[in-house]
Amino acid sequence: MPRSTWKPCRDAIRIAPSLLAADFGQIAKAAHDLEGSGAERIHIDVMDGVFVPNFTFGTDTVRVLRRATSLPLEVHLMIVNPDAHLGTFATAGADAITVHYEVCPNLHRTLSTIRGLDCRSGAAINPSTPASMLDDVLESCDLALVMTIDPGFGGQSLIPRMLHKVESIRREVSRQGLDTEIEVDGGVDATNAKACVDAGADVLVAGTAVFRHQGGPQGGVAALRQALTETGVQ
Ligand code: DX5
Ligand code: ZN
């Protein structure tokens, strides 16, 4: 299966629905139904019960999802020792792979390996990790992910203080003249989407706000988009 087209993210705010909040019994359908919803990519949360106290998807699920949709798949690895599994996730169909700073002692090498697998490279930081920990690897990052909750579960509330970290990373990305995307993940909804974008985010991950929306996932994506439009963002 050819890799899906990954459009660069400088012209508009991107919405990445997280399948963590979808019906796991119909996960392929959920991914398929996002096509035409206005979402630009699909966020897949992989958890190992060690780095976070929860389990979710593995490479077989990514393979199934790759067949179900032509939207780009970004795989967020919340696992220890991600280096051991990068090749498997790339082969399964990931377009982007994000690893956590907290479990990557050789983060520069890990990010280079991801790019070498023909995937976009992402680095994530937990709420207790300072933004500056990414400064020296930003040029190896296609995506810097700021966790706005402690990872492991959907449905939590965004921690407002995390938006300061988005601001600092945005400043650093500009200072270094990079085109690294900045993504926020956790508790993002129509009430805080503008604040995330104002802080400097260009990709919004949203699970609950998309899949638990009364209008279904299409309605959830539209509501986020509407919140940005109404407030003058795009
Ligand atoms: C949590 C995951 C998030 C999660 C967000 O560890 O990384 O992607 O799905 O879910 P909501 O949007 O419900 O906070
Ligand atoms: Zn995530």
XYZ file of C-alpha atoms and ligand atoms in Angstrom:
249
model
C 0.000 0.000 0.000
C 1.555 3.336 -1.014
C 2.170 5.821 1.731
C -0.487 8.533 1.859
C 0.365 12.077 0.890
C 1.415 14.214 3.800
C 0.770 17.856 3.085
C 3.003 20.443 4.707
C 1.379 22.330 7.521
C 2.129 26.009 7.203
C -0.993 27.287 5.534
C -3.772 26.192 7.903
C -4.438 24.715 11.303
C -4.628 20.934 11.114
C -6.984 18.728 13.086
C -5.863 15.224 13.985
C -8.666 13.135 15.538
C -7.395 10.610 18.056
C -8.882 7.139 17.643
C -8.465 6.583 21.370
C -11.971 7.990 21.797
C -13.488 5.974 18.934
C -15.416 2.710 19.259
C -12.623 0.102 19.305
C -15.057 -2.438 17.901
C -15.351 -0.394 14.720
C -11.962 1.191 14.548
C -11.455 0.743 10.795
C -14.855 2.273 10.088
C -14.031 5.192 12.390
C -10.863 5.887 10.403
C -12.657 5.520 7.089
C -15.472 7.850 8.179
C -12.994 10.635 8.924
C -12.319 11.036 5.231
C -14.120 14.140 4.061
C -14.647 15.332 7.639
C -12.102 18.120 7.381
C -9.539 16.236 9.463
C -6.134 16.176 7.794
C -4.624 13.192 9.542
C -5.428 10.470 12.044
C -3.719 10.242 15.421
C -3.082 6.718 16.723
C -2.170 6.386 20.392
C -0.008 3.355 21.099
C 0.328 2.490 24.802
C 2.276 -0.309 26.446
C 1.023 -0.363 30.055
C 4.530 0.626 31.207
C 5.231 4.176 30.058
C 1.551 4.871 30.664
C -0.944 2.849 32.725
C -3.060 1.769 29.775
C -2.952 -0.460 26.693
C -4.218 0.343 23.232
C -3.151 -0.450 19.694
C -0.189 -2.228 18.129
C 1.273 -2.655 14.676
C -1.523 -4.949 13.486
C -4.057 -2.210 14.149
C -1.943 0.289 12.223
C -1.888 -2.175 9.315
C -5.689 -2.441 9.411
C -6.069 1.336 9.579
C -3.675 1.807 6.676
C -6.042 -0.239 4.538
C -9.115 1.593 5.835
C -8.162 5.167 4.990
C -6.009 7.255 2.719
C -5.597 9.929 5.395
C -2.080 10.203 6.799
C -1.509 8.191 9.968
C 0.506 9.682 12.784
C 1.503 7.163 15.407
C 2.070 8.500 18.911
C 4.217 5.956 20.741
C 3.650 6.050 24.491
C 5.931 3.084 25.051
C 9.318 2.449 26.584
C 12.162 1.548 24.224
C 10.427 2.834 21.082
C 13.649 2.360 19.092
C 12.999 -1.385 19.026
C 9.725 -0.920 17.168
C 10.205 1.996 14.758
C 10.753 -0.185 11.701
C 7.696 -2.306 12.421
C 5.419 0.710 12.747
C 6.850 2.247 9.582
C 6.275 -0.973 7.651
C 2.756 -1.212 9.056
C 1.924 2.090 7.396
C 2.760 4.976 9.736
C 3.354 8.280 7.959
C 4.690 9.913 11.108
C 6.066 8.425 14.307
C 6.257 10.426 17.520
C 8.365 9.232 20.439
C 8.610 10.602 23.962
C 11.647 12.535 25.135
C 11.278 10.847 28.536
C 12.147 7.386 27.169
C 14.688 8.285 24.480
C 18.188 8.831 25.856
C 19.494 9.218 22.295
C 16.664 11.298 20.938
C 18.602 12.838 18.067
C 19.470 9.383 16.796
C 15.915 8.127 17.236
C 14.491 11.050 15.246
C 17.052 10.506 12.482
C 16.122 6.824 12.367
C 12.451 7.746 11.934
C 13.278 10.047 9.018
C 15.449 7.303 7.561
C 12.356 5.092 7.525
C 10.653 7.660 5.298
C 8.359 8.838 8.103
C 7.865 12.262 9.638
C 9.692 12.463 12.958
C 7.935 13.617 16.103
C 9.157 14.293 19.642
C 6.713 14.595 22.534
C 7.119 16.011 26.026
C 5.022 15.270 29.085
C 3.592 18.074 31.246
C 6.471 17.850 33.752
C 9.145 18.100 31.044
C 10.385 21.628 30.267
C 9.986 22.850 26.698
C 13.710 23.574 26.451
C 14.467 19.838 26.436
C 13.544 19.849 22.749
C 15.581 22.917 21.753
C 18.645 21.017 20.615
C 16.783 18.395 18.593
C 14.169 20.625 16.970
C 15.968 20.600 13.646
C 15.517 16.826 13.591
C 11.809 17.132 14.416
C 9.090 17.444 11.819
C 6.643 17.561 14.711
C 7.004 18.762 18.319
C 4.169 17.437 20.436
C 3.288 19.186 23.693
C 1.222 16.939 25.953
C -1.430 19.139 27.509
C -2.413 16.314 29.868
C -0.487 13.487 31.470
C -0.655 10.767 28.813
C -2.529 7.494 29.142
C -6.191 8.373 28.949
C -8.557 10.478 26.917
C -11.219 12.712 28.385
C -8.957 14.709 30.708
C -8.917 18.499 30.954
C -6.223 20.513 29.229
C -3.667 21.901 31.693
C -3.606 25.637 30.818
C -0.017 26.129 31.907
C 1.115 23.849 29.068
C 0.296 26.566 26.566
C 3.312 28.519 27.818
C 5.431 25.634 26.593
C 3.788 25.856 23.201
C 4.743 29.551 23.156
C 8.364 28.791 24.006
C 8.670 26.082 21.380
C 7.075 28.381 18.797
C 9.661 31.049 19.651
C 12.488 28.535 19.358
C 11.211 27.119 16.058
C 11.091 30.667 14.656
C 14.490 31.575 16.105
C 16.064 28.547 14.443
C 14.189 29.202 11.185
C 12.598 25.746 11.135
C 9.277 24.514 9.786
C 8.677 22.045 12.614
C 4.977 21.645 13.294
C 3.798 22.184 16.854
C 1.053 19.888 18.037
C -1.035 19.928 21.216
C -2.514 16.706 22.562
C -4.929 16.268 25.448
C -8.162 17.966 26.420
C -8.325 20.025 23.246
C -11.877 21.120 22.432
C -13.846 23.971 20.892
C -13.506 26.078 24.057
C -9.714 26.114 24.074
C -8.753 25.533 20.425
C -8.171 29.245 19.832
C -5.928 29.534 22.891
C -3.856 26.610 21.598
C -3.485 28.226 18.195
C -2.759 31.648 19.688
C 0.022 30.054 21.719
C 1.555 28.732 18.510
C 0.070 25.303 17.835
C -0.570 24.342 14.249
C -1.895 20.829 14.801
C -4.711 20.048 17.226
C -5.149 16.453 18.393
C -8.651 15.804 19.670
C -10.228 12.545 20.783
C -13.231 13.209 22.988
C -14.114 16.485 21.253
C -14.344 14.647 17.923
C -15.691 11.182 18.668
C -18.010 12.054 21.545
C -19.511 15.057 19.808
C -23.302 14.890 19.548
C -23.026 15.368 15.800
C -20.593 12.459 15.481
C -16.980 12.779 14.366
C -17.872 14.930 11.377
C -19.709 17.289 13.725
C -16.781 17.261 16.143
C -14.266 18.256 13.513
C -16.659 20.906 12.189
C -17.133 22.341 15.703
C -13.381 22.689 16.177
C -13.027 24.267 12.776
C -15.951 26.587 13.545
C -14.398 27.647 16.858
C -11.271 28.672 14.978
C -13.166 30.446 12.219
C -15.382 32.366 14.628
C -12.379 33.633 16.484
C -10.593 34.763 13.385
C -8.080 31.918 13.176
C -8.623 29.687 10.140
C -3.586 10.528 25.613
C -3.423 10.631 24.135
C -4.311 11.590 23.465
C -5.780 11.384 23.727
C -6.449 12.707 23.735
O -2.479 9.980 26.206
O -2.104 10.960 23.766
O -4.065 11.583 22.058
O -6.414 10.602 22.766
O -7.764 12.500 24.049
P -8.694 13.723 24.456
O -8.767 14.600 23.263
O -9.953 13.062 24.801
O -8.037 14.414 25.615
Zn -1.760 11.163 21.549
